[in-house]
Short mmCIF file of C-alpha atoms and ligand atoms in Angstrom, two decimals:
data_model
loop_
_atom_site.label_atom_id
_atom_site.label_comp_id
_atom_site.label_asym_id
_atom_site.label_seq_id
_atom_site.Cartn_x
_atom_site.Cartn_y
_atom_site.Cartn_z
CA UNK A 6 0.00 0.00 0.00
CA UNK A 7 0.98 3.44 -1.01
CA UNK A 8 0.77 5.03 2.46
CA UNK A 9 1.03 8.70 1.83
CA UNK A 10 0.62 10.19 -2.38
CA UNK A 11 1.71 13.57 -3.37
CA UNK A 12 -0.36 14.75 -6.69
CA UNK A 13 0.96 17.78 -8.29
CA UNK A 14 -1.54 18.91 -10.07
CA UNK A 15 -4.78 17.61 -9.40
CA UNK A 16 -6.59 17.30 -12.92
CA UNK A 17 -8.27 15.10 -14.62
CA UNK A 18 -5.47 12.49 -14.62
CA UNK A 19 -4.07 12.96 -11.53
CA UNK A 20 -7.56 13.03 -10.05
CA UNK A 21 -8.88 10.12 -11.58
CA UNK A 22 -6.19 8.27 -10.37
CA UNK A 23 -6.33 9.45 -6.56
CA UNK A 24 -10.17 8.48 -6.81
CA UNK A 25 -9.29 4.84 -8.36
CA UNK A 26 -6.46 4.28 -5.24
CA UNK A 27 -8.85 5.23 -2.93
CA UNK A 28 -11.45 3.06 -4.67
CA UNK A 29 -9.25 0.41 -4.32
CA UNK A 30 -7.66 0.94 -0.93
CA UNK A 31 -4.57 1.10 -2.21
CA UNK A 32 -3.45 4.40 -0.88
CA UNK A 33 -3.41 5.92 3.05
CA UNK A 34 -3.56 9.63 2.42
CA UNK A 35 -3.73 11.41 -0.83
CA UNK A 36 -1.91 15.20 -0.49
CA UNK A 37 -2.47 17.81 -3.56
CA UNK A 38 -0.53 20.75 -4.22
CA UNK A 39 -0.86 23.02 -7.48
CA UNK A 40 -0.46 26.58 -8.60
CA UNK A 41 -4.11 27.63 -7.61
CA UNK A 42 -6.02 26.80 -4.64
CA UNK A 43 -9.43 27.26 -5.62
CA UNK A 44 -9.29 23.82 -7.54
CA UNK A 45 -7.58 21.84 -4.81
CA UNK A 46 -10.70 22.80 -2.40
CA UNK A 47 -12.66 21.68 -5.27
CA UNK A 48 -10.80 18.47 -5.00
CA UNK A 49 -11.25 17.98 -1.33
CA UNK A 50 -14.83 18.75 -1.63
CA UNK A 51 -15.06 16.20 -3.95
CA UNK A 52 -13.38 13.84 -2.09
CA UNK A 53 -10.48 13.13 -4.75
CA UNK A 54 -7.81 14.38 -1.91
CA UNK A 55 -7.91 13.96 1.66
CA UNK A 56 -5.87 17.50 2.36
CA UNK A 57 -3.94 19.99 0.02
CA UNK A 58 -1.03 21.91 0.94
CA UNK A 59 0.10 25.76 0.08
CA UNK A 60 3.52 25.04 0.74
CA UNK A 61 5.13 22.70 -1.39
CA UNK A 62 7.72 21.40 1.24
CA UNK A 63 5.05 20.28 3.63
CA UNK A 64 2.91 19.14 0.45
CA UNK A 65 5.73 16.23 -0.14
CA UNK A 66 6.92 15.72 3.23
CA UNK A 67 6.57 11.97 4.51
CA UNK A 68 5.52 10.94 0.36
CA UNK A 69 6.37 7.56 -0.68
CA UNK A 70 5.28 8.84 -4.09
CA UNK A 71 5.19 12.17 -5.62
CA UNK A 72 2.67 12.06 -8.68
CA UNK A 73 3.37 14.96 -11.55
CA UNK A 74 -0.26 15.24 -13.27
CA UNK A 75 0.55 18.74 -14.92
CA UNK A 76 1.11 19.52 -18.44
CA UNK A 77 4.44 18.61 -20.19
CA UNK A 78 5.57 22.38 -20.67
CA UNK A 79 5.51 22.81 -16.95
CA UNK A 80 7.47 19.93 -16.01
CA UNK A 81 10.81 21.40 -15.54
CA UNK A 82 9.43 24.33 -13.47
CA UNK A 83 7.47 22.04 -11.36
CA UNK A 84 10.99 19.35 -10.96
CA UNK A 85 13.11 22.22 -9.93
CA UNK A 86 10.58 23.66 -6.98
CA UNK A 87 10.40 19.95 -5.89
CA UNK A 88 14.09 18.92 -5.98
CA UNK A 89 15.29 20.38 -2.57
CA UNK A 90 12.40 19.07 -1.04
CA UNK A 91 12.28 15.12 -1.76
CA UNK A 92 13.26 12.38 0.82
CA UNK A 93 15.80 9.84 -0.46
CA UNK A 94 13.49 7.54 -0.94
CA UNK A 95 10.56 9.65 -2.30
CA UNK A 96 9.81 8.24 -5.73
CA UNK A 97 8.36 10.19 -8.52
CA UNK A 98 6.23 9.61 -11.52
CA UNK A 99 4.36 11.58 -13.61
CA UNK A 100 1.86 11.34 -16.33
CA UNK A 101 3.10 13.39 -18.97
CA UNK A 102 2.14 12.47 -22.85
CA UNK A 103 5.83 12.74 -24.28
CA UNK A 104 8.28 11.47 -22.46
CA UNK A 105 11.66 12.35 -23.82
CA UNK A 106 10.94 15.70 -22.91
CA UNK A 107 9.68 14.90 -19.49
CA UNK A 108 13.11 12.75 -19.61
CA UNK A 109 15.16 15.25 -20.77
CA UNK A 110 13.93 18.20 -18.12
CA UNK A 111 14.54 15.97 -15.17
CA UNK A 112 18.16 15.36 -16.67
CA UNK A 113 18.52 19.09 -16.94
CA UNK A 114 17.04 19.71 -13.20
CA UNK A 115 19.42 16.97 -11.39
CA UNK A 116 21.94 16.08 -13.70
CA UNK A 117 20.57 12.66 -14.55
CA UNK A 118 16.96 10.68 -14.49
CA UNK A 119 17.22 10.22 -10.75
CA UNK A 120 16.89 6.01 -10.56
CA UNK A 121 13.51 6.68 -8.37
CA UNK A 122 12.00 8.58 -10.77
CA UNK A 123 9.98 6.49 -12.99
CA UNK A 124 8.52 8.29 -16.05
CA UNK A 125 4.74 7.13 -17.13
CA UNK A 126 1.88 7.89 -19.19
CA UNK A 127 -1.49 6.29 -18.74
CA UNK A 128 -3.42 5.90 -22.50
CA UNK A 129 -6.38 7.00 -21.23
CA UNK A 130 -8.29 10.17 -20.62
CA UNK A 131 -11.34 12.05 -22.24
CA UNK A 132 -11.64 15.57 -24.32
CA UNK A 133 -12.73 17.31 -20.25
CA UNK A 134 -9.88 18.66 -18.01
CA UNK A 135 -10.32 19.47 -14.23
CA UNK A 136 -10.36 17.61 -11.20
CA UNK A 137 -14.43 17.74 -11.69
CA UNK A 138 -14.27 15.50 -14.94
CA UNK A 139 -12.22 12.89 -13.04
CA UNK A 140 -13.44 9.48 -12.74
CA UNK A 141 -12.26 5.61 -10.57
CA UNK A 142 -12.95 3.87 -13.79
CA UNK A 143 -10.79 5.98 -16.40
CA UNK A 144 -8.17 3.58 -15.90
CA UNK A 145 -9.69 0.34 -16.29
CA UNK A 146 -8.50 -1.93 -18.77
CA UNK A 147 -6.53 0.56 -20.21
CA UNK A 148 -2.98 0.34 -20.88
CA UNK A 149 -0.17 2.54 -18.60
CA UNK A 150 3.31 2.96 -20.67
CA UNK A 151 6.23 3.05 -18.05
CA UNK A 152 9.88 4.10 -19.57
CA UNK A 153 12.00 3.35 -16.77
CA UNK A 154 16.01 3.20 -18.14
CA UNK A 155 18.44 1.05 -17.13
CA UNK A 156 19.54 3.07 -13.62
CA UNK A 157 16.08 2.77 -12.89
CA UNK A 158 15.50 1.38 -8.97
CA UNK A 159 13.77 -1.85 -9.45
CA UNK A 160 11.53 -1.32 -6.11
CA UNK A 161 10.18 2.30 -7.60
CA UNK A 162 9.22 0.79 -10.43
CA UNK A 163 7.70 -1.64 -9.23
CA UNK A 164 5.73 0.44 -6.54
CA UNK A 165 4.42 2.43 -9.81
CA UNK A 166 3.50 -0.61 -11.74
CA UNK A 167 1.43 -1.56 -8.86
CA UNK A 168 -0.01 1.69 -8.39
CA UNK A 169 -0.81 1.54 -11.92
CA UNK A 170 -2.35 -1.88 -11.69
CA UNK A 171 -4.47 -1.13 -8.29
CA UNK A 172 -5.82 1.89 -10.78
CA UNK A 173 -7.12 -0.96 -12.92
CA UNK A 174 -4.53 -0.94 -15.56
CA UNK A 175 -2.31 -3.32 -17.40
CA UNK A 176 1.37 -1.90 -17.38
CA UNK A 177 4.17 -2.05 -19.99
CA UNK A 178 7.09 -0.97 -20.10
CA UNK A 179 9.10 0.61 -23.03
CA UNK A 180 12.01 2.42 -24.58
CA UNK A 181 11.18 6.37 -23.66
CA UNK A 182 12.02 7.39 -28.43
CA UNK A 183 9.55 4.44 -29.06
CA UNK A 184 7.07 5.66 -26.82
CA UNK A 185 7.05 9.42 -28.81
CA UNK A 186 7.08 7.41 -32.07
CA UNK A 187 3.71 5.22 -31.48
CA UNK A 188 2.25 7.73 -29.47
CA UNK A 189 3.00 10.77 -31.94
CA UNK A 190 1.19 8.14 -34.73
CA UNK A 191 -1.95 7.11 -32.63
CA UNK A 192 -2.75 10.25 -30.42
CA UNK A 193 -0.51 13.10 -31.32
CA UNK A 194 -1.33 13.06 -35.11
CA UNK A 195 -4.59 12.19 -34.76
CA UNK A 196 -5.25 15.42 -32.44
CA UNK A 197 -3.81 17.65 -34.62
CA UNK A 198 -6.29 16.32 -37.74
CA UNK A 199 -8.98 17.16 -35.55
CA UNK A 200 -8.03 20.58 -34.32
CA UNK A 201 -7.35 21.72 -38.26
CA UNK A 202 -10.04 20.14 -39.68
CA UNK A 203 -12.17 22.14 -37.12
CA UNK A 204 -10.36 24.86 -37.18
CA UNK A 205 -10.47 24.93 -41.08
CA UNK A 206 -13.99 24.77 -41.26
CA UNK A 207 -15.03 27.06 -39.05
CA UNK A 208 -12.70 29.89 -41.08
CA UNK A 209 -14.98 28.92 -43.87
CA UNK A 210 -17.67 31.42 -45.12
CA UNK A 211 -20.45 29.06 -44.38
CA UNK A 212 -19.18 27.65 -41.25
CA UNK A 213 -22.45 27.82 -39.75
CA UNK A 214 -24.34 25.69 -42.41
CA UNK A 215 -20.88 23.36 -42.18
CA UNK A 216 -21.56 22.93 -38.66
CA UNK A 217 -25.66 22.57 -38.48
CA UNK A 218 -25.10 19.57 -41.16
CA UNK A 219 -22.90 17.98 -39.71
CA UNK A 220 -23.57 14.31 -38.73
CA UNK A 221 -21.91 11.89 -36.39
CA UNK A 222 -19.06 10.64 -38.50
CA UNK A 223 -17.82 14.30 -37.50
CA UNK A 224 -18.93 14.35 -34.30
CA UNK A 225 -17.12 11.20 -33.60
CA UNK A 226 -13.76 12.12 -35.58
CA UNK A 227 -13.51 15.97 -33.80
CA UNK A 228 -14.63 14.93 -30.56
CA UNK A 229 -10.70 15.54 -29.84
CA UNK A 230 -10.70 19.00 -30.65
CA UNK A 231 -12.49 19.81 -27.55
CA UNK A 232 -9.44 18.79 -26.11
CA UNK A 233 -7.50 21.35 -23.92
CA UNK A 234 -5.24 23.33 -26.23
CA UNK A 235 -2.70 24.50 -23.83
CA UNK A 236 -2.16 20.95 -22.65
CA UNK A 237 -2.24 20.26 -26.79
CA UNK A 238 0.24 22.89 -27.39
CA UNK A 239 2.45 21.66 -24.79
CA UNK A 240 2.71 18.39 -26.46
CA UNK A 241 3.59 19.35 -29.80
CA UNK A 242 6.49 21.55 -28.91
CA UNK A 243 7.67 18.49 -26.50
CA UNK A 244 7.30 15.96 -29.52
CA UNK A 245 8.44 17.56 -32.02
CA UNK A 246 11.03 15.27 -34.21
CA UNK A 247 8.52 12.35 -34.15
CA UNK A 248 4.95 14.14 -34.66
CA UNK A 249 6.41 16.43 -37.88
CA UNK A 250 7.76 12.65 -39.23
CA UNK A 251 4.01 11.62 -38.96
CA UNK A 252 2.48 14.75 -40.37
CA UNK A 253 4.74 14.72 -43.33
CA UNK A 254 4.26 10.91 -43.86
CA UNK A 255 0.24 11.81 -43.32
CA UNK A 256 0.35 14.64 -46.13
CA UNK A 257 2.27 12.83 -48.76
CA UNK A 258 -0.60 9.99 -48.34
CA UNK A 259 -3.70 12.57 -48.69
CA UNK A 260 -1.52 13.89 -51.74
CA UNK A 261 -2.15 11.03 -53.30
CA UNK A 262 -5.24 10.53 -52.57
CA UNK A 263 -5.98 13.84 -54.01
CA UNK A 264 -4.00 12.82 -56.87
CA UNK A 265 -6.34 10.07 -57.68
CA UNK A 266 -9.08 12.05 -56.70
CA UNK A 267 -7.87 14.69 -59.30
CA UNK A 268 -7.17 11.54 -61.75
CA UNK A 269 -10.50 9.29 -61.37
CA UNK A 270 -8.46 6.75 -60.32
CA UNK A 271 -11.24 4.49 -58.37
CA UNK A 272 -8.47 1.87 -58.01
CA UNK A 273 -6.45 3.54 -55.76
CA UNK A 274 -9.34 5.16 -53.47
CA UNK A 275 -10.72 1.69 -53.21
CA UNK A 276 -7.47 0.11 -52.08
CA UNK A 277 -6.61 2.68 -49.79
CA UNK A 278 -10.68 2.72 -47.91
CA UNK A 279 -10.45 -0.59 -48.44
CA UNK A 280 -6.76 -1.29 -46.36
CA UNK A 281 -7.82 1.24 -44.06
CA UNK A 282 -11.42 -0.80 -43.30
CA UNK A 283 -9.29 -4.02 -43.10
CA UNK A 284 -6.80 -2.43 -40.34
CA UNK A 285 -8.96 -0.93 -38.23
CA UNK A 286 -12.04 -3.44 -38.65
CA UNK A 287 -9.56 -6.15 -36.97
CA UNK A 288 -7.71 -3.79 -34.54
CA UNK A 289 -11.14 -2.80 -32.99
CA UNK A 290 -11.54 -6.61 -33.16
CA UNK A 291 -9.04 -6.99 -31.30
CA UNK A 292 -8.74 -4.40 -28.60
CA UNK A 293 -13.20 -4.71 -28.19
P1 LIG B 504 -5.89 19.03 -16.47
O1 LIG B 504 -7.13 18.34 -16.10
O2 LIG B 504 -5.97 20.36 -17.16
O3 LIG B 504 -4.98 19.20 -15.15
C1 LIG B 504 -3.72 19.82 -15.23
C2 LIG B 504 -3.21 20.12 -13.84
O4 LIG B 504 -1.93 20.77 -13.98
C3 LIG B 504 -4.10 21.09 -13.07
O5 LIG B 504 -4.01 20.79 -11.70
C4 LIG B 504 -3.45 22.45 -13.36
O6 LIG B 504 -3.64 23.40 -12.34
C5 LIG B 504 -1.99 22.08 -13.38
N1 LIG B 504 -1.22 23.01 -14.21
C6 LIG B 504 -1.53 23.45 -15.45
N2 LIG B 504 -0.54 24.27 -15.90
C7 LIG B 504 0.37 24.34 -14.92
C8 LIG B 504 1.60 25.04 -14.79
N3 LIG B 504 2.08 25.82 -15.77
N4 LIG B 504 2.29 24.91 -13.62
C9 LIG B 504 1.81 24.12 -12.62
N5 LIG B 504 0.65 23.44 -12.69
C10 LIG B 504 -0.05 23.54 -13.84
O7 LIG B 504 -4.97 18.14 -17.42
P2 LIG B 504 -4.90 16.55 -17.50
O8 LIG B 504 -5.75 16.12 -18.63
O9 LIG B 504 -5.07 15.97 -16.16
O10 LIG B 504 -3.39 16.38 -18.02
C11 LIG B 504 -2.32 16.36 -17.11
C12 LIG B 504 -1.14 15.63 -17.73
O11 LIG B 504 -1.59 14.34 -18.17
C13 LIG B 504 -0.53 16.30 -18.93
O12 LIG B 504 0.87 16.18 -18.87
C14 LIG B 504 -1.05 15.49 -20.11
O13 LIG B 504 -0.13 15.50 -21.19
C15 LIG B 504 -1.18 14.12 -19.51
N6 LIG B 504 -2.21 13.26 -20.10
C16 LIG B 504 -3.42 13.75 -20.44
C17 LIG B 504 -4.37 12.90 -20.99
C18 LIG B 504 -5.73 13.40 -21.37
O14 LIG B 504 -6.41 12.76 -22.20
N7 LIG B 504 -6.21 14.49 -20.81
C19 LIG B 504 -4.09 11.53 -21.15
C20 LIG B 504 -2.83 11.05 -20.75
C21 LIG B 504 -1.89 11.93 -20.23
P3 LIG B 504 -4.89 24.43 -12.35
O15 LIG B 504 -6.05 23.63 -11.86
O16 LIG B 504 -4.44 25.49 -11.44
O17 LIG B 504 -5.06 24.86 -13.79
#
C-alpha cells in the first residue's frame, strides 16, 4: 500500500487516479498541491484528496510517491521547486504524454533521471480537463506505458507498476524514443487532424451551415478537438522530431489521394478505404 501520495496537479489524470487508489484501498492519504487553490478545495470537496497543501515542502513531506499530473511544458518548473524538497526515498512519476521531454527536463534539473524517478503515461483520458471531470474507472482496462532506463530502482518501479495496476490498468514498459514514435502516430497526429479540420472549417464562409449539417461521423472524428489546447500545445512543442515525421508521412498519403481524386483513379481510393477498413475493422476486433 501506497501510504502517503503527493499529486501535483490535481486534474483530470491525476484526479482520476487518486479516486481509483482510494477506490481500491490502495493508498493511506492522498496530499495535492498546485499553482491555484481554488481547484484543490474543489478536489477535497469532492473527495479526490484527503488535504492539500500551500507550501510545497510540507505538500511532499513523509511521500512515498510524488505524482506529476501537470502539463508537459511545466514539467521542468514544477521538478526544480520539488528537488530540494524530496526524501531519499521519495519516488516520482508523472503522467506526462511525451516522455523524452519529461526525460530530458529531469536530466537538466538533477543532472541525470534520478533512478527513483519512474517516467509514465497512462493511454487513457477524455476531451474534459479538471479535477471535476475525473473518474475511478478511467483507468480500467486501459494500458499505462512506463519508460523506466536502465539506472532505474527496481523497487520504484515496481511500486508504480502496482499503483498503476491497483488503478485498474495493465502496465508495460518501453524504450522512452519508441514511446514518442507510437504515441506521436496514434494520439498526437490524430489530435492535430482534428483541431485543423475544425479549425479549417469554421474559417470557412459558411461555417455555420458546415456545422448545423454535420452528422456523427464528424462528431465522432472531432470529438478531440475539444481537447484542452494548452495541454495540446504543450505536447507538440515536446514531440516535435517524431509528430512532424508523422504529419509529413500523413500529407504525402492525402496527396495522393488527391491525386487520384484529381485523376478518377477508383483503383487507388478503393485500395486505400479498403486497407484502411481491413486495419482498423480487426484492430477494434481486437482491442473490443
Ligand atoms: P488538467 O485536467 O488540465 O490538469 C492539469 C493540472 O496541472 C491542473 O491541476 C493544473 O492546475 C496544473 N497546471 C496546469 N498548468 C500548470 C503550470 N504551468 N504549472 C503548474 N501546474 C499547472 O490536465 P490533465 O488532462 O489531467 O493532463 C495532465 C497531464 O496528463 C498532462 O501532462 C497530459 O499531457 C497528460 N495526459 C493527459 C491525458 C488526457 O487525455 N487528458 C491523457 C494522458 C496523459 P490548475 O487547476 O491550477 O489549472
Amino acid at each position: 500500500m501506497i501510504r502517503q501520495l503527493t499529486i501535483y496537479g490535481v486534474g483530470l489524470i491525476g484526479g482520476s487516479l487518486a479516486r481509483a487508489l482510494k477506490q481500491a484501498g490502495a493508498v493511506g492519504e492522498v496530499v495535492g498541491y498546485g499553482r491555484s487553490v481554488e481547484p484543490l478545495q474543489k478536489a477535497v470537496e469532492l473527495g479526490v484528496i484527503d488535504r492539500y497543501e500551500t507550501d510545497i515542502a510540507t505538500a511532499v513531506a513523509g511521500s512515498d510517491v510524488v505524482l506529476l499530473g501537470v502539463p508537459v511544458g511545466a514539467m521542468e518548473a514544477v521538478l526544480t521547486e520539488l528537488r530540494p524538497h524530496l526524501g531519499a526515498d521519495t519516488i516520482i512519476t508523472d503522467v506526462g504524454s511525451t516522455k523524452g521531454s519529461v526525460v530530458a527536463a529531469a536530466e537538466r534539473v538533477f543532472g541525470s533521471l534520478p533512478p527513483r524517478f519512474i517516467p509514465g503515461h497512462p493511454i487513457a483520458g477524455t476531451e474534459q480537463s479538471g479535477v471535476e471531470a475525473s473518474f475511478a474507472e478511467l483507468y480500467q482496462n486501459r494500458r499505462v506505458i512506463l519508460t523506466p532506463d536502465g539506472q532505474s530502482d527496481i523497487d520504484a518501479l515496481e511500486q508504480v507498476r502496482w499503483m498503476w495496476q491497483q488503478a485498474g490498468a495493465e502496465v508495460v514498459d518501453m524504450p522512452v524514443a519508441h514511446h514518442d514514435e507510437v504515441l506521436a502516430a496514434t494520439s498526437h497526429l490524430p489530435h492535430m487532424l482534428a483541431f485543423t479540420l475544425v479549425d479549417t472549417l469554421a474559417r470557412l464562409e459558411d461555417h455555420d451551415d458546415i456545422f448545423r449539417f454535420a452528422a456523427g461521423g464528424f462528431r465522432d472524428f472531432t470529438r478531440i478537438a475539444s481537447s484542452n489546447p494548452q495541454m495540446w500545445h504543450d505536447i507538440c512543442l515536446n514531440n516535435r522530431e517524431a509528430l512532424l515525421k508523422m504529419i509529413t508521412r500523413f500529407g504525402e498519403e492525402l496527396t495522393c489521394l488527391a491525386s487520384a481524386i484529381e485523376n478518377g483513379d477508383g483503383e487507388t481510393i478503393l485500395k486505400t478505404f479498403e486497407r484502411a477498413k481491413l486495419a482498423r475493422d480487426s484492430y477494434c476486433e481486437t482491442n473490443s
